[in-house]
Coordinates of C-alpha atoms in Angstrom, one line a residue:
X1 CA 0.0 -0.1 0.2
X2 CA 3.1 2.1 -0.3
X3 CA 2.5 5.3 -2.3
X4 CA 5.8 5.7 -4.7
X5 CA 5.1 9.5 -5.0
X6 CA 4.5 10.4 -1.3
X7 CA 6.8 10.2 1.7
X8 CA 4.8 7.6 4.0
X9 CA 5.0 7.9 7.8
X10 CA 3.6 5.5 10.3
X11 CA 2.7 7.2 13.4
X12 CA 2.3 4.3 16.2
X13 CA 0.4 5.8 19.1
X14 CA -1.3 8.6 17.5
X15 CA -4.1 8.8 20.0
X16 CA -2.3 9.7 22.9
X17 CA -0.9 12.9 24.4
X18 CA 2.1 13.3 22.4
X19 CA 0.9 11.3 19.4
X20 CA -2.2 13.6 18.7
X21 CA 0.0 16.6 18.8
X22 CA 2.5 15.1 16.1
X23 CA -0.6 14.2 13.9
X24 CA -2.0 17.3 14.1
X25 CA 1.3 18.9 13.3
X26 CA 2.0 16.6 10.1
X27 CA -1.3 17.2 9.0
X28 CA -1.0 21.2 9.0
X29 CA 2.6 21.1 7.7
X30 CA 3.3 23.0 4.5
X31 CA 4.3 19.8 2.8
X32 CA 1.6 17.8 4.1
X33 CA 0.3 17.1 0.6
X34 CA 3.5 15.5 -0.1
X35 CA 3.2 12.9 2.7
X36 CA 1.0 10.0 3.7
X37 CA 0.7 9.8 7.4
X38 CA -0.9 6.4 8.8
X39 CA -2.1 6.5 12.2
X40 CA -2.4 3.6 14.9
X41 CA -4.0 3.4 18.2
X42 CA -4.8 0.5 20.5
X43 CA -8.1 1.7 22.2
X44 CA -9.0 5.2 21.0
X45 CA -9.4 4.2 17.5
X46 CA -11.3 6.7 15.1
X47 CA -11.9 6.6 11.3
X48 CA -8.5 8.2 10.8
X49 CA -6.5 5.5 12.3
X50 CA -5.8 1.5 12.1
X51 CA -6.3 -0.5 15.3
X52 CA -3.0 -1.9 16.6
X53 CA -2.1 -3.7 19.8
X54 CA 1.8 -3.3 20.2
X55 CA 1.7 -6.5 22.2
X56 CA 0.4 -8.5 19.2
X57 CA 3.8 -8.6 17.5
X58 CA 2.5 -10.5 14.5
X59 CA -0.1 -7.8 13.9
X60 CA 2.7 -5.3 13.9
X61 CA 4.9 -7.0 11.8
X62 CA 1.6 -7.6 9.3
X63 CA 0.8 -3.6 9.7
X64 CA 4.4 -2.6 8.7
X65 CA 4.6 -5.0 5.8
X66 CA 1.2 -3.8 4.7
X67 CA 1.8 -0.2 4.5
X68 CA 5.8 -0.2 4.1
X69 CA 6.3 3.3 5.4
X70 CA 9.5 5.3 4.8
X71 CA 9.7 6.3 8.3
X72 CA 8.1 5.2 11.8
X73 CA 7.6 7.5 14.7
X74 CA 7.0 5.6 17.9
X75 CA 5.1 7.3 20.7
X76 CA 3.2 4.3 22.1
X77 CA 4.8 3.2 25.3
X78 CA 4.1 2.2 28.9
X79 CA 5.0 5.6 30.5
X80 CA 3.9 5.3 34.0
X81 CA 6.7 4.6 36.5
X82 CA 4.2 3.1 39.1
X83 CA 2.7 0.7 36.8
X84 CA 5.9 -0.1 35.3
X85 CA 7.4 -0.9 39.0
X86 CA 4.4 -3.0 39.7
X87 CA 4.5 -5.0 36.3
X88 CA 8.2 -4.7 34.7
X89 CA 7.5 -7.7 32.6
X90 CA 4.6 -5.9 30.8
X91 CA 6.3 -2.9 30.6
X92 CA 9.4 -4.4 28.9
X93 CA 6.9 -6.1 26.4
X94 CA 5.9 -2.7 25.1
X95 CA 9.1 -0.7 25.7
X96 CA 11.7 -2.9 24.7
X97 CA 10.3 -6.2 23.0
X98 CA 7.5 -4.3 20.8
X99 CA 10.4 -1.6 19.8
X100 CA 12.8 -4.8 18.9
X101 CA 10.0 -6.2 16.7
X102 CA 9.4 -2.6 14.9
X103 CA 13.0 -2.2 14.4
X104 CA 13.7 -5.5 12.8
X105 CA 10.7 -5.1 10.3
X106 CA 11.9 -1.5 9.6
X107 CA 15.2 -2.8 8.8
X108 CA 14.0 -5.2 6.3
X109 CA 11.7 -2.5 4.8
X110 CA 14.5 -0.2 4.9
X111 CA 12.1 2.4 7.1
X112 CA 13.9 4.9 9.5
X113 CA 12.6 4.6 13.0
X114 CA 12.1 7.5 15.4
X115 CA 11.5 6.5 19.0
X116 CA 10.5 8.6 21.8
X117 CA 12.5 8.0 25.0
X118 CA 12.6 9.7 28.5
X119 CA 14.9 11.7 30.8
X120 CA 14.5 8.9 33.1
X121 CA 17.4 7.0 31.7
X122 CA 19.4 9.1 34.1
X123 CA 19.6 9.1 37.8
X124 CA 19.3 12.9 37.9
X125 CA 22.6 13.4 40.2
X126 CA 24.7 15.4 37.5
X127 CA 22.8 17.7 35.2
X128 CA 22.7 18.7 32.7
X129 CA 22.8 15.4 30.5
X130 CA 24.0 15.4 26.9
X131 CA 23.2 12.5 24.6
X132 CA 26.5 10.7 25.3
X133 CA 26.2 10.7 29.1
X134 CA 26.2 7.7 30.8
X135 CA 22.6 6.3 31.6
X136 CA 21.9 5.2 35.1
X137 CA 18.0 4.7 35.6
X138 CA 16.6 4.4 39.0
X139 CA 13.4 2.6 38.2
X140 CA 11.7 0.0 36.1
X141 CA 10.3 2.5 33.6
X142 CA 13.8 4.1 32.7
X143 CA 15.5 0.7 32.7
X144 CA 12.8 -0.5 30.2
X145 CA 13.1 2.8 28.1
X146 CA 17.0 2.4 28.1
X147 CA 16.8 -1.1 27.0
X148 CA 14.5 0.0 24.3
X149 CA 16.8 2.5 23.0
X150 CA 19.6 -0.1 22.9
X151 CA 17.4 -2.6 21.1
X152 CA 16.5 0.0 18.5
X153 CA 20.0 1.2 17.8
X154 CA 21.6 -2.3 17.8
X155 CA 19.0 -3.2 15.1
X156 CA 19.8 -0.3 13.0
X157 CA 22.3 2.4 13.8
X158 CA 20.7 4.8 11.5
X159 CA 17.5 4.8 13.6
X160 CA 16.9 7.6 16.1
X161 CA 16.1 8.1 19.6
X162 CA 14.4 11.4 20.9
X163 CA 14.6 11.5 24.8
X164 CA 12.1 14.0 26.5
X165 CA 11.2 15.1 29.8
X166 CA 7.8 15.7 31.5
X167 CA 5.4 16.5 28.8
X168 CA 2.1 18.4 28.8
X169 CA -0.4 19.5 26.3
X170 CA -4.0 19.6 24.8
X171 CA -5.4 16.8 26.7
X172 CA -8.6 14.7 26.9
X173 CA -8.6 14.5 30.6
X174 CA -6.6 15.7 33.7
X175 CA -4.6 12.5 34.3
X176 CA -3.0 12.4 30.8
X177 CA 0.0 14.6 32.0
X178 CA 1.6 15.1 35.4
X179 CA 1.3 18.7 35.0
X180 CA -2.6 18.9 34.4
X181 CA -3.2 16.2 36.8
X182 CA -2.4 18.6 39.6
X183 CA -5.5 20.8 38.6
X184 CA -8.2 19.0 40.7
X185 CA -6.2 19.1 43.9
X186 CA -5.2 22.6 43.4
X187 CA -8.8 23.8 42.9
X188 CA -10.3 21.6 45.8
X189 CA -7.7 23.0 48.1
X190 CA -9.1 26.4 47.5
X191 CA -12.2 25.3 49.2
X192 CA -12.1 26.5 52.8
X193 CA -13.7 23.3 53.9
X194 CA -10.7 21.3 52.3
X195 CA -7.2 20.8 53.6
X196 CA -4.1 22.2 51.6
X197 CA -2.7 20.1 48.7
X198 CA 0.9 18.7 49.2
X199 CA 2.9 19.4 46.1
X200 CA 6.4 18.0 45.4
X201 CA 9.3 20.8 45.8
X202 CA 12.1 18.2 45.8
X203 CA 12.4 17.2 42.0
X204 CA 13.1 19.7 39.5
X205 CA 11.5 19.1 36.4
X206 CA 11.4 20.8 32.9
X207 CA 7.9 21.0 31.5
X208 CA 7.8 20.4 27.7
X209 CA 4.8 21.3 25.5
X210 CA 3.8 18.6 23.2
X211 CA 2.8 21.1 20.1
X212 CA 6.7 22.0 20.4
X213 CA 7.7 18.5 20.3
X214 CA 5.4 17.8 17.4
X215 CA 7.5 20.8 15.8
X216 CA 10.7 19.0 16.5
X217 CA 9.5 15.6 15.2
X218 CA 8.3 17.2 11.9
X219 CA 11.8 19.0 11.6
X220 CA 13.6 15.4 11.9
X221 CA 11.2 13.7 9.4
X222 CA 11.8 16.5 7.0
X223 CA 15.6 15.9 7.2
X224 CA 15.0 12.4 6.8
X225 CA 12.9 12.8 3.8
X226 CA 15.7 15.1 2.0
X227 CA 18.4 12.6 2.7
X228 CA 19.7 14.3 5.8
X229 CA 18.9 11.5 8.3
X230 CA 19.4 12.1 11.9
X231 CA 20.6 8.9 13.7
X232 CA 21.6 7.9 17.2
X233 CA 20.4 9.8 20.5
X234 CA 18.8 13.1 20.4
X235 CA 17.1 15.2 23.1
X236 CA 14.5 18.0 23.4
X237 CA 13.5 19.8 26.8
X238 CA 11.7 22.9 27.8
X239 CA 14.1 25.3 29.4
X240 CA 12.3 26.6 32.4
X241 CA 13.1 24.6 35.5
X242 CA 10.5 24.3 38.1
X243 CA 9.2 21.9 40.8
X244 CA 5.6 20.4 41.0
X245 CA 5.0 23.1 43.6
X246 CA 6.0 25.6 41.4
X247 CA 3.7 24.2 38.5
X248 CA 0.9 24.2 41.1
X249 CA 1.2 27.9 41.9
X250 CA 1.4 28.7 38.4
X251 CA -1.8 26.7 37.4
X252 CA -3.5 28.4 40.7
X253 CA -2.5 32.1 39.1
X254 CA -4.0 31.2 35.7
X255 CA -7.4 29.9 37.3
X256 CA -7.4 32.8 39.8
X257 CA -7.9 30.4 42.7
X258 CA -6.7 31.0 46.2
X259 CA -5.0 27.5 46.7
X260 CA -3.6 26.2 49.8
X261 CA -0.4 24.6 48.8
X262 CA 2.3 22.8 50.9
X263 CA 5.7 22.3 49.7
X264 CA 7.0 18.7 50.1
X265 CA 11.1 19.1 50.4
X266 CA 11.6 15.3 50.4
X267 CA 10.5 12.5 47.9
X268 CA 7.4 10.8 48.9
X269 CA 7.0 8.7 45.7
X270 CA 6.9 4.8 46.4
X271 CA 8.7 4.5 43.0
X272 CA 12.0 6.3 42.9
X273 CA 12.3 9.1 40.8
X274 CA 15.5 11.4 39.8
X275 CA 16.0 14.9 41.1
X276 CA 17.0 16.9 38.1
X277 CA 17.4 15.3 34.5
X278 CA 17.8 18.5 32.4
X279 CA 18.6 17.2 29.0
X280 CA 20.8 19.2 26.7
X281 CA 19.1 20.1 23.5
X282 CA 22.0 21.2 21.6
X283 CA 22.2 18.7 18.8
X284 CA 18.9 19.5 17.4
X285 CA 19.3 23.4 18.3
X286 CA 22.4 23.4 15.9
X287 CA 20.3 21.9 13.2
X288 CA 17.7 24.6 13.7
X289 CA 15.0 22.3 14.8
X290 CA 12.7 23.0 17.7
X291 CA 10.6 25.6 19.3
X292 CA 9.8 26.5 23.0
X293 CA 6.5 28.0 24.2
X294 CA 6.9 29.7 27.4
X295 CA 5.1 27.7 30.1
X296 CA 2.7 30.3 31.1
X297 CA 1.6 31.1 27.9
X298 CA 0.9 27.4 27.1
X299 CA -0.6 26.4 30.3
X300 CA -3.0 29.7 30.0
X301 CA -3.9 28.4 26.8
X302 CA -4.7 25.0 27.8
X303 CA -6.6 26.1 30.6
X304 CA -8.8 28.4 28.5
X305 CA -9.7 25.7 26.2
X306 CA -10.8 23.4 28.9
X307 CA -13.1 25.6 31.1
X308 CA -14.8 23.1 33.0
X309 CA -12.6 23.0 36.0
X310 CA -13.8 20.8 38.9
X311 CA -15.9 22.7 41.3
X312 CA -14.3 24.6 44.1

């Protein structure tokens, strides 16, 4: 089903937080008419996407052989650290084994793979982290993503990994991002009858707007389409350091609620998380790829688009 005239991209995980942003960016790109984008989704399937369960490896192989894409962007993964810690076998099946299947099939088809990874491949003890820094993940999620990186690049060194930090963007429910998931507690804390909301003030994060990442991915795909393939490890990150406590204060200001927030200065998560995994984005910046929307502008726009804030 591959078109000989158009550059075909398989976007695996197009219904997720990042996948939707990438799908929208590719559809609106000035060269969109020259591209054919095939979306896949596991549960939130619509008339624009192909239903695909990454744990059905035979189905994954059949899909790729059927559509024979020029490039494959893999955004689908198990990305919840607590879930990965409870079921590391399933996390590896999605984050490592499925990626290995995709990589092997892509190599036989001559397709370039761009896989999304995470800043959690690092332990957060010595930022900033450059692409060649030695990984040292602290939890099952980070280990599975690191092993996925290695499986992909071992299969085809011309493929590419894009490491990203904490993501937020247009959402379908509050829980899609660790940024927007803070909102209900922020609003509820403003009710005099409710206790204050405790917010982590220990770990430094770099919230990164998914529409900005989509611009990065489009730029990387355009490089590949014109024969200037980017391979190996790349990274992109927002450049505003903040804790979840800082994020919560900003959200409260945007919503104009008098939130009662308590800063937690020691880690309380059951699953260990790194303290500061600031990713250096210099490699992509040097290529002129990238965009950063200031956090306050982005979060204001997001919350304005979703006015049904939980009752105070």
